Short mmCIF file of C-alpha atoms in Angstrom, two decimals:
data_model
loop_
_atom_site.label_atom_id
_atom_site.label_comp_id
_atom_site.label_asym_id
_atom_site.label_seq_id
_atom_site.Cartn_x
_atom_site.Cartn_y
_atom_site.Cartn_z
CA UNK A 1 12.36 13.07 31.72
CA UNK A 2 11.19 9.40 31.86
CA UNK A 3 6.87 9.79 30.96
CA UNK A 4 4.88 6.83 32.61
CA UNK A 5 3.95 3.74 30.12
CA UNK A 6 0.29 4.08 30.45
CA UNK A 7 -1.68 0.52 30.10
CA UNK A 8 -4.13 1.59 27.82
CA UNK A 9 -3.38 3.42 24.38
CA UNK A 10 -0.94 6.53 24.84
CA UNK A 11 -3.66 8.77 23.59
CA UNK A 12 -6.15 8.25 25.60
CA UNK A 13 -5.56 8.62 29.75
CA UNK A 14 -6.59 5.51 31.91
CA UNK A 15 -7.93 6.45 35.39
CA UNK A 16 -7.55 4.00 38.28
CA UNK A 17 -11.11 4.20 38.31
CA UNK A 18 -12.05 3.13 34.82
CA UNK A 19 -9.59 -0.09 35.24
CA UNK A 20 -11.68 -1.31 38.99
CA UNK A 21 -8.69 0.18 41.28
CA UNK A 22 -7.98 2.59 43.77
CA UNK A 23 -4.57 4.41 44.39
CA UNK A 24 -3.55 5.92 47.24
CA UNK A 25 -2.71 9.41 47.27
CA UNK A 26 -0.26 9.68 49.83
CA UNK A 27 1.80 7.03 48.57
CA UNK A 28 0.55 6.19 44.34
CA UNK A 29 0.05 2.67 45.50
CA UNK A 30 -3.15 0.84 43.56
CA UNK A 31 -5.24 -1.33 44.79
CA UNK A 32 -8.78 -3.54 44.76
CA UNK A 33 -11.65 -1.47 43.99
CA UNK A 34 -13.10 -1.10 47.53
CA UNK A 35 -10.07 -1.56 49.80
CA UNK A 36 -10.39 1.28 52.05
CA UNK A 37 -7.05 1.66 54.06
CA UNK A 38 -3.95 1.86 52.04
CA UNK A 39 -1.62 -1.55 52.90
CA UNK A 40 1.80 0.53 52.51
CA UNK A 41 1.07 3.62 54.35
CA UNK A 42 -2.02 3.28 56.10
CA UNK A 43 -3.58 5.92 54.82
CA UNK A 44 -7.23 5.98 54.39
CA UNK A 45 -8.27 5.93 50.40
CA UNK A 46 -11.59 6.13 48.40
CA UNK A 47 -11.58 6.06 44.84
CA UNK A 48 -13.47 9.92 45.16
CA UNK A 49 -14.40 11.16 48.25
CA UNK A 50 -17.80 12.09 48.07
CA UNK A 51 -17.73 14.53 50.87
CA UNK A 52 -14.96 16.38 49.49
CA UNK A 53 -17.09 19.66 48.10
CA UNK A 54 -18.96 19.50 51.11
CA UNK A 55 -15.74 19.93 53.63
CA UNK A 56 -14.06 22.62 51.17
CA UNK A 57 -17.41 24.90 51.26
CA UNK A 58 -17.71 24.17 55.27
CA UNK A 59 -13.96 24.89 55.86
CA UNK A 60 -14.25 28.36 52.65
CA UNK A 61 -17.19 29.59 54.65
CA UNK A 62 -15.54 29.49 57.99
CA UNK A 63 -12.51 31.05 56.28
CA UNK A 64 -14.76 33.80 55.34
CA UNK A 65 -16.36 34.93 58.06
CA UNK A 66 -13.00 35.06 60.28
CA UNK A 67 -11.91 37.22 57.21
CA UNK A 68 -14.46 39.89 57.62
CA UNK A 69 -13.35 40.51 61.66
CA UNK A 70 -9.66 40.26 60.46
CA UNK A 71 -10.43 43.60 58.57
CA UNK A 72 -12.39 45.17 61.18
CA UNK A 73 -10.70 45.26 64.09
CA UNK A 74 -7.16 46.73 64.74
CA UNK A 75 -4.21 44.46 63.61
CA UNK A 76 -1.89 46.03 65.36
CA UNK A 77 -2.00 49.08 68.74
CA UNK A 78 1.10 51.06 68.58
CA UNK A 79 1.77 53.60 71.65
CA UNK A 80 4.29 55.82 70.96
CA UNK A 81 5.61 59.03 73.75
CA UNK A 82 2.36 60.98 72.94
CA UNK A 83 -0.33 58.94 71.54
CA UNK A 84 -1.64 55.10 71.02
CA UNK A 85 -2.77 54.21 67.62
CA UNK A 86 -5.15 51.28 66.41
CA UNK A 87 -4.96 50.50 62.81
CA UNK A 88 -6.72 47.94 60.66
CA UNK A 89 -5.04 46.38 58.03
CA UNK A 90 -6.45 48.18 55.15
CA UNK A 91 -5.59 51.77 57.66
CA UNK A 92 -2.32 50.70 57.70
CA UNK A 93 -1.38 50.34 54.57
CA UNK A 94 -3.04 53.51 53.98
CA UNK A 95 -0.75 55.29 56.47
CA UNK A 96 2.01 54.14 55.12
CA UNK A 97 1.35 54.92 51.53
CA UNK A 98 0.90 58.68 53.58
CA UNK A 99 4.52 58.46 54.53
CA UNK A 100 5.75 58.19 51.17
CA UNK A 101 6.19 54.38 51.07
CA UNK A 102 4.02 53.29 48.03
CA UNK A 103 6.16 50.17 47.66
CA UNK A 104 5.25 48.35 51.13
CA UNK A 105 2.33 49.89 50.96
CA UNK A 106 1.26 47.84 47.72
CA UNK A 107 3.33 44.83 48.72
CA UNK A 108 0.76 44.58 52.39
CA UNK A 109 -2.27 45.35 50.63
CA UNK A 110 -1.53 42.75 47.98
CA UNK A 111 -0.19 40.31 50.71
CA UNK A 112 -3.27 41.16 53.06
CA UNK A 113 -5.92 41.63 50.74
CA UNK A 114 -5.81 40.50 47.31
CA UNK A 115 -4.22 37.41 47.56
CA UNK A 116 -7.04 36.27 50.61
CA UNK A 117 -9.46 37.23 48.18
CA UNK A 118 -8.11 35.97 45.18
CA UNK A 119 -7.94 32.70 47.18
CA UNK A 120 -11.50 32.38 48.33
CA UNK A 121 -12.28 33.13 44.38
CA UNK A 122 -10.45 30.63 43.36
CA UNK A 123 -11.32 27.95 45.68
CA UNK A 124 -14.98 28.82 44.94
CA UNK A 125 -14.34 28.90 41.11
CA UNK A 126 -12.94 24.94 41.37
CA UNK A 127 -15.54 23.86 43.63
CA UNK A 128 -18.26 24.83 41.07
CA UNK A 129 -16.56 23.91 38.12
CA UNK A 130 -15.96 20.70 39.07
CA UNK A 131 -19.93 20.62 39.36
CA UNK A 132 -20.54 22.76 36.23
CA UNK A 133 -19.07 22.37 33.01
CA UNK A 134 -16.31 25.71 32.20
CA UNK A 135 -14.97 27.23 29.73
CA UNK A 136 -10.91 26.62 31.05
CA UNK A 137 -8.62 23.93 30.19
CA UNK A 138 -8.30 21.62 33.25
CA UNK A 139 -4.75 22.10 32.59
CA UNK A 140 -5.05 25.82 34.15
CA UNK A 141 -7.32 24.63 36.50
CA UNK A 142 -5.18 22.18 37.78
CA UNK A 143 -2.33 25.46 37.82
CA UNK A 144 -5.18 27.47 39.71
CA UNK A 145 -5.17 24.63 42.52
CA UNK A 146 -1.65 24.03 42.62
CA UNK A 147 -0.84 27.82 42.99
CA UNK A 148 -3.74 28.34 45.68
CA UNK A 149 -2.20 25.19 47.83
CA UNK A 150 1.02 26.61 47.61
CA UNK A 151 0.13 30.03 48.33
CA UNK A 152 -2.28 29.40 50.83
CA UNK A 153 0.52 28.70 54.07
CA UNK A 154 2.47 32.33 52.72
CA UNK A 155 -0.73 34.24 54.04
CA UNK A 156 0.53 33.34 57.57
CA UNK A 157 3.51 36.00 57.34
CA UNK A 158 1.37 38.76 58.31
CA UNK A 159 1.15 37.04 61.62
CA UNK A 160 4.52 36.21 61.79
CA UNK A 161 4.86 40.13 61.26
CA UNK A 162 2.86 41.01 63.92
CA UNK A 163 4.33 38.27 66.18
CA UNK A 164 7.98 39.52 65.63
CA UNK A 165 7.07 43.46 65.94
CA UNK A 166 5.20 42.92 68.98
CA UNK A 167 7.91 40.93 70.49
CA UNK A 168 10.66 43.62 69.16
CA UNK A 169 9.03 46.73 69.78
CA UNK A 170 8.92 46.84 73.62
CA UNK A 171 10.51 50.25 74.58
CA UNK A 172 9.42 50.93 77.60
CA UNK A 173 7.16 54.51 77.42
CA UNK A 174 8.83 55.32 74.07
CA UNK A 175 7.09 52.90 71.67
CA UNK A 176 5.18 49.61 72.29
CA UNK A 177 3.22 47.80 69.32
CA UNK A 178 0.87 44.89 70.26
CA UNK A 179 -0.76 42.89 68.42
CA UNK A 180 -4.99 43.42 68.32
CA UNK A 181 -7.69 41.14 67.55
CA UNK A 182 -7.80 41.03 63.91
CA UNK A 183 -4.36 38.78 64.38
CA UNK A 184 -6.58 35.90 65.59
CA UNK A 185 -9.26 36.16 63.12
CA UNK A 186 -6.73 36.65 60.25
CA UNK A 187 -4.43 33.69 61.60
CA UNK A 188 -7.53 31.37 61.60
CA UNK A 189 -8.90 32.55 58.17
CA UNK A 190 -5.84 31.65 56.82
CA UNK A 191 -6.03 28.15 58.92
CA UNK A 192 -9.45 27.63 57.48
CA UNK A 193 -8.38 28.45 54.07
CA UNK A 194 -5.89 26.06 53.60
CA UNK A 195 -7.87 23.21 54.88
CA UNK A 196 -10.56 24.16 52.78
CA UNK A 197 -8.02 23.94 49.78
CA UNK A 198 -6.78 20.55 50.92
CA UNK A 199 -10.17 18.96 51.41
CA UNK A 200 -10.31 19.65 47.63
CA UNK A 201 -9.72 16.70 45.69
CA UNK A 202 -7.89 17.56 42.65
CA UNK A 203 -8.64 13.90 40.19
CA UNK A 204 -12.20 15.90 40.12
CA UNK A 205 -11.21 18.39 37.98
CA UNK A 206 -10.00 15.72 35.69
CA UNK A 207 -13.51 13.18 35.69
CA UNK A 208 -15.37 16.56 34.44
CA UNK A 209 -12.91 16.37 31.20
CA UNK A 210 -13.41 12.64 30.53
CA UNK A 211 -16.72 12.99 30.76
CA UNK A 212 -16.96 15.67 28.28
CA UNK A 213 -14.74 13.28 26.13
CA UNK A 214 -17.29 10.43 26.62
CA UNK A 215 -20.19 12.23 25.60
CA UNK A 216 -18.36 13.68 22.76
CA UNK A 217 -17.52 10.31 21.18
CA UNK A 218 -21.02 9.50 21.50
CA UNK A 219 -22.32 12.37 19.41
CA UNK B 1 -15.29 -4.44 36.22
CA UNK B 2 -13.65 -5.40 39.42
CA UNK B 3 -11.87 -8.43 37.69
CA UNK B 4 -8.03 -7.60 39.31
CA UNK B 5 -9.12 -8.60 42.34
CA UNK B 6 -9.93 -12.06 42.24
CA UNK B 7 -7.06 -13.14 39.56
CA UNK B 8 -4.32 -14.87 41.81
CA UNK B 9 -1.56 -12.52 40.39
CA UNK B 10 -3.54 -9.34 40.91
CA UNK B 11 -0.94 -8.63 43.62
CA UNK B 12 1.63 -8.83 41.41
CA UNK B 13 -0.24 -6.58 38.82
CA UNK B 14 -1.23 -4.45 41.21
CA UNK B 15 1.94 -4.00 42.46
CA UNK B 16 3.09 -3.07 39.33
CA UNK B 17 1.14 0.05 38.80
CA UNK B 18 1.51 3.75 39.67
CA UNK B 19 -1.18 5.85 40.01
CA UNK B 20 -0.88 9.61 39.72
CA UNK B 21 -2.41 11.06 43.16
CA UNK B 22 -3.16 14.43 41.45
CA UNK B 23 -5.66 13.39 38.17
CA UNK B 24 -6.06 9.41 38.96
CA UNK B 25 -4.45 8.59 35.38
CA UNK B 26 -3.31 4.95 36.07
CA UNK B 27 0.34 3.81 34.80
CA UNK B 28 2.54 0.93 34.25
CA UNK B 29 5.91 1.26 36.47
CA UNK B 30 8.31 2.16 34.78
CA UNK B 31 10.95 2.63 37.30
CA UNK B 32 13.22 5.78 36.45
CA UNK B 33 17.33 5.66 36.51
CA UNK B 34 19.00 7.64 39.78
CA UNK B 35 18.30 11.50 38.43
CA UNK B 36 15.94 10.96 36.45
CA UNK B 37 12.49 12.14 36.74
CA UNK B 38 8.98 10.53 36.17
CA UNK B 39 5.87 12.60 35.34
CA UNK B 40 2.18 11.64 34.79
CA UNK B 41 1.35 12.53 31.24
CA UNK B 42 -1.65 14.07 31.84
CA UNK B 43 -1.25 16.59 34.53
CA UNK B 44 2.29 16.45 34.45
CA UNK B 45 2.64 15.86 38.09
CA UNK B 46 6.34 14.71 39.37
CA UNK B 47 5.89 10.91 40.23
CA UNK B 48 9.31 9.74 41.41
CA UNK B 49 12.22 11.53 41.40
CA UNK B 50 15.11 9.32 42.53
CA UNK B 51 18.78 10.67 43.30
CA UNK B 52 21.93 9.26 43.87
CA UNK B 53 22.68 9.34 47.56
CA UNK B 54 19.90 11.11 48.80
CA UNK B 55 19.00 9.59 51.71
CA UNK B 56 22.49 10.13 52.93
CA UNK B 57 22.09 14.09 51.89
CA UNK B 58 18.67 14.12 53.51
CA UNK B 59 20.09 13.37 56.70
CA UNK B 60 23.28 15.05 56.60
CA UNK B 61 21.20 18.48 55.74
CA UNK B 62 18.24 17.27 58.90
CA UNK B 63 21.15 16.78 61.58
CA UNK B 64 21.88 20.68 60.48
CA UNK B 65 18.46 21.37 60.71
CA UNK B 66 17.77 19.90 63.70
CA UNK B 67 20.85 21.81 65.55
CA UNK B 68 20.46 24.77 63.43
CA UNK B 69 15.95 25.05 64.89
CA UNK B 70 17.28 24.39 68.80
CA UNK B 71 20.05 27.31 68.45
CA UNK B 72 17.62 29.29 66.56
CA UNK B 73 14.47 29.32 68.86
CA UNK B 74 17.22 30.15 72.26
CA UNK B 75 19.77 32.68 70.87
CA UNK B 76 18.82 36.58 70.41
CA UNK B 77 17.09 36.89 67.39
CA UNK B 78 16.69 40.51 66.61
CA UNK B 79 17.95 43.57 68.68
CA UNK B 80 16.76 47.09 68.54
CA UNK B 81 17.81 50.19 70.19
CA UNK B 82 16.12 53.36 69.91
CA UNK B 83 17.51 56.42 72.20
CA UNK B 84 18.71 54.11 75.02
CA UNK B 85 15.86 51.85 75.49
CA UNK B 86 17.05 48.82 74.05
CA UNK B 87 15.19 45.26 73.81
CA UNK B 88 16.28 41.72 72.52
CA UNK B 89 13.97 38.71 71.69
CA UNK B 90 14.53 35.25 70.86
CA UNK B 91 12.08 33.45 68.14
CA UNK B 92 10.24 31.96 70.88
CA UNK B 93 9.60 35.68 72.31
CA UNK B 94 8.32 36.70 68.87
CA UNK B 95 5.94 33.52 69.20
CA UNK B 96 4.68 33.73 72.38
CA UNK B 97 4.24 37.76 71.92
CA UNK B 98 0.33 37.24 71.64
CA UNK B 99 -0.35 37.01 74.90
CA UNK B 100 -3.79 37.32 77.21
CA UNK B 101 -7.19 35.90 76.70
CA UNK B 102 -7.41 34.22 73.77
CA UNK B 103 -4.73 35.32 71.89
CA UNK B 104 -2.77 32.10 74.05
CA UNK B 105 -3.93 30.33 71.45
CA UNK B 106 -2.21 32.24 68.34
CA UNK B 107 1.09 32.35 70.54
CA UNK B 108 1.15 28.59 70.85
CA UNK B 109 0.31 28.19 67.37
CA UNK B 110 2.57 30.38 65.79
CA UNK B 111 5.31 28.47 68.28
CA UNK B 112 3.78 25.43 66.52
CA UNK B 113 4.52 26.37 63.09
CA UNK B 114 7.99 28.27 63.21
CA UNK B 115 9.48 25.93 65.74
CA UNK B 116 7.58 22.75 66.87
CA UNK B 117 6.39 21.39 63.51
CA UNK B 118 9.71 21.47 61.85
CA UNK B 119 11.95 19.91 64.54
CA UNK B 120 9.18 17.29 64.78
CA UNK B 121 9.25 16.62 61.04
CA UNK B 122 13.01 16.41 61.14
CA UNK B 123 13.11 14.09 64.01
CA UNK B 124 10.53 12.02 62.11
CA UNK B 125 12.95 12.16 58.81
CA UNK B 126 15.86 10.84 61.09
CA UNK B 127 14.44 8.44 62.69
CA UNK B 128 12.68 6.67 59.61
CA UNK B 129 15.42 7.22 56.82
CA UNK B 130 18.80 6.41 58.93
CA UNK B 131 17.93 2.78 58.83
CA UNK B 132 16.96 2.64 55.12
CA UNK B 133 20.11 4.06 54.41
CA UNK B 134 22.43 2.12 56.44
CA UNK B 135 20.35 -1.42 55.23
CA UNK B 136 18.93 -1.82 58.22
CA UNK B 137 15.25 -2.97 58.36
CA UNK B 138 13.17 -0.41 58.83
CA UNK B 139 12.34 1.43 62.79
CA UNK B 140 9.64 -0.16 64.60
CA UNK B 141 6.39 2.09 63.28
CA UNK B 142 8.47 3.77 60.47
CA UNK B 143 5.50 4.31 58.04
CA UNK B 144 3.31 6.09 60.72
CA UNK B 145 5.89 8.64 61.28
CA UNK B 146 6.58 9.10 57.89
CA UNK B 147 2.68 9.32 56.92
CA UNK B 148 2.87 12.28 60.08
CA UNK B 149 6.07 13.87 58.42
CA UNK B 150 3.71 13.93 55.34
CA UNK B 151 0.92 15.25 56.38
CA UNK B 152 2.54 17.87 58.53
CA UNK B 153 4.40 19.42 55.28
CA UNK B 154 1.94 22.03 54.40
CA UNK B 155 1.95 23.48 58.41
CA UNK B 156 6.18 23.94 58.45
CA UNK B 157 6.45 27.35 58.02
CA UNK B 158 9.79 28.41 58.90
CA UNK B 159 10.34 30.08 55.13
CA UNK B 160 7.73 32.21 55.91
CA UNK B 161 8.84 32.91 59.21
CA UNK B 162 11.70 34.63 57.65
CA UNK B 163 10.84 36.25 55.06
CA UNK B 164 8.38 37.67 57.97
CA UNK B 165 11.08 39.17 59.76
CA UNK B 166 12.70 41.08 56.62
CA UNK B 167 8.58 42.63 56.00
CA UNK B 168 9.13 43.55 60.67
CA UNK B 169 12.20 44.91 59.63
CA UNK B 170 11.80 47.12 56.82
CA UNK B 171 8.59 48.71 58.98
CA UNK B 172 10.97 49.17 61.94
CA UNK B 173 13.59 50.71 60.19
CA UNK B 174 13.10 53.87 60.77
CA UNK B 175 12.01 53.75 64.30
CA UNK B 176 15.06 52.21 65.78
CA UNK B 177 18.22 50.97 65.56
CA UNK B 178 17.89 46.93 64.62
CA UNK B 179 20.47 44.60 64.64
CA UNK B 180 20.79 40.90 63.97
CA UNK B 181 21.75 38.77 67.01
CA UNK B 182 23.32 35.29 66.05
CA UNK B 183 20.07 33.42 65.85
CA UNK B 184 19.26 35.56 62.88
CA UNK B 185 22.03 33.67 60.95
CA UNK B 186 20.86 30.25 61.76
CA UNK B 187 18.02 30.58 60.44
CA UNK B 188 18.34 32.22 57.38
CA UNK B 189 20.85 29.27 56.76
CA UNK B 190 18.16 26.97 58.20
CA UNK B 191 15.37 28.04 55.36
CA UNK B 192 17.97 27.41 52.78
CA UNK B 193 18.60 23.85 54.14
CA UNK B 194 14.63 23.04 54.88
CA UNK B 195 13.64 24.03 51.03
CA UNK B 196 16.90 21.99 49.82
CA UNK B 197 15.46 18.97 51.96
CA UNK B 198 12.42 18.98 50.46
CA UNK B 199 13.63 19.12 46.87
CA UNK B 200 16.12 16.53 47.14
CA UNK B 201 13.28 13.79 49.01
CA UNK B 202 11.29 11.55 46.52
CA UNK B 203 8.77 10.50 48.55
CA UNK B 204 8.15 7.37 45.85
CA UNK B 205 11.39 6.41 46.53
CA UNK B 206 10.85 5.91 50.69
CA UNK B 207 7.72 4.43 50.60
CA UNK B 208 9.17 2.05 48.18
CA UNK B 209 11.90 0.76 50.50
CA UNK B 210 9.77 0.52 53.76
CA UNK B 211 7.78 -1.53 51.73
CA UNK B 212 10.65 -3.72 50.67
CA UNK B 213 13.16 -3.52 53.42
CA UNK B 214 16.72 -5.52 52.94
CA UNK B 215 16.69 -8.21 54.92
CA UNK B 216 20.49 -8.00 56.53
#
């Protein structure tokens, strides 16, 4: 492991911000204070992007509301010989935990449920702390953020489960599943989710701390 | 204190610096040894990570890819057989299964992420790393299509894709009969090779040499 020579003192952490630059943060290059398209990738950069909060709320809410229909309505319509079945997520993890299979049962309602929620928790809980001073090291902050980012995209595999046993199970009058409407909803709350987690930009978790450091020197 | 930029060798200063994209925490390059690995102090975020060879790895593993996604998406996938009735689907069946009103939209989508996004991402790869490694200056419009490669990371979901299909087939199991058709295979060999891509690129690394191309 090679650590960074930092330009300032190694204690103490200089931000591009405090020395009059701006990085990009596709590519780590720094430049003028003020330049506003990045001159080795061409990607756009502000030192913070002031509309940042605002776009992960817009994008959480969204995500949100297509959650509560994603519960609602049937995921999936099986028709089997004798009867045709609509089940809602939550329904059919229920009916399987009837059939004796506790394990899948926990592993879709933690896939389907828990982690969704936890998500919109924790995307929620940055947002504001970023705003209001907390408690947490910005250390585990910066771990909640990572792990919601790279959670976010596994969410998508209950489509992809839906997707594959529709496709699969197409047996003529013995058994058909299709998918229902919550598959839409869910798809796009997980869409909406992960933007919302991207428009979050992670060097504010970091300004609250120096700030704290600031004021404490002043004391 | 916006003093760097009008000293004549702010360029040079400038160009000297690293910034950590995660926490902002501003460094001096210092430029790592081939496996080696740079960090920002503070939030301990991987900076550069360069490898011996890579670029050559990179593409050897994206020409698999890139064969590996086309036989995927056209070969059976997964077959199942329960008393008689018996039914075979490709990946692009299993993507374009939403069909009807609206649901058009999911089925092009999920074709999107599964298929679409990562052959477009490993077409991008080719076409902007097999000149850096052979010395050649870089491909006309190189850093676009690596910026799109970039941002299109996060929507390549062909990992989840199959660890979707072992979830479909533990809740088919004891329906029907399923078997695995050849395209099964591929791409469980295929979300091997797309993780190992991904670990193995140091993005510093690229952006560095389409910056300074070798003049040949």
């Amino acid at each position: 492991m090679v650590s960074m020579v930092s330009p300032g003192t190694p204690q103490k952490v200089v931000t591009a911000r405090d020395m009059g630059i701006v990085a990009c943060r596709l590519c780590t290059k720094a430049w003028p204070m003020g330049t506003e398209v990045c001159g080795r990738c061409g990607h756009a950069i502000q030192s913070r992007d002031p509309m940042s909060l605002q776009r992960v709320w817009a994008y959480w809410l969204v995500g949100l509301i297509c959650y509560i229909p994603a519960n609602t309505y049937p995921m999936l319509r099986t028709e089997t010989l004798f009867q045709s079945d609509e089940s809602t997520i939550i329904a059919g993890a229920v009916e399987i935990a009837h059939y004796g299979n506790y394990g899948i049962a926990a592993i879709i309602l933690f896939a389907s449920v828990v982690i969704p929620l936890s998500k919109f928790w924790a995307v929620a809980y940055l947002a504001v702390s970023v705003k209001n001073p907390m408690r947490v090291s910005n250390h585990r902050r910066q771990l909640l953020y990572e792990i919601v980012e790279y959670i976010g995209r596994w969410s998508m595999i209950d489509i992809f489960v839906v997707a594959i046993l529709s496709a699969l199970v197409q047996l003529k009058t013995l058994a058909s599943i299709n998918p229902g409407p919550a598959s839409i909803f869910f798809a796009l709350s997980v869409i909406f989710t992960m933007l919302s987690a991207q428009s979050f930009d992670s060097r504010m978790i970091w300004d609250a701390q120096a700030k704290k450091e600031d004021a404490s020197q002043d004391d | 204190m916006n003093v760097l930029a009008a000293t004549p060798d702010a360029k040079a200063l400038l160009d000297d610096m690293i910034v950590c994209p995660q926490c902002d925490a501003a460094y001096r390059m210092h430029k790592p040894q081939k496996g080696e690995v740079a960090t920002c102090q503070r939030c301990h975020k991987v900076l550069i990570a360069p490898r011996r060879n890579a670029g050559l790895y990179i593409i050897a593993v994206a020409l698999a890819v890139l064969f590996l996604i086309m036989g995927a998406a056209v070969f059976p996938f997964l077959t199942i057989d329960a008393a008689g009735n018996k039914n075979a689907v490709s990946i692009l069946d299993a993507a374009l299964a939403f069909s009807g009103g609206p649901m058009i939209f999911l089925s092009l989508a999920t074709a999107a992420l599964i298929i679409f996004v990562p052959l477009l991402r490993v077409l991008l790869i080719l076409y902007v790393l097999i000149p850096v490694v052979l010395d050649k200056p870089a491909a006309r419009y190189a850093i676009p299509a690596f910026r799109l490669s970039e941002d299109l990371r996060p929507w390549s979901m062909a990992e989840i894709f199959a660890i979707g299909c072992a979830v479909a087939l533990v809740k088919v199991a004891d329906l029907a009969q399923v078997g695995f058709g050849p395209a099964f295979w591929m791409f469980g060999i295929l979300v091997v090779l797309v993780i190992a891509q991904d670990s193995f690129m140091c993005k510093w690394s690229v952006w560095y040499r389409l910056e300074h191309p070798k003049k040949s």
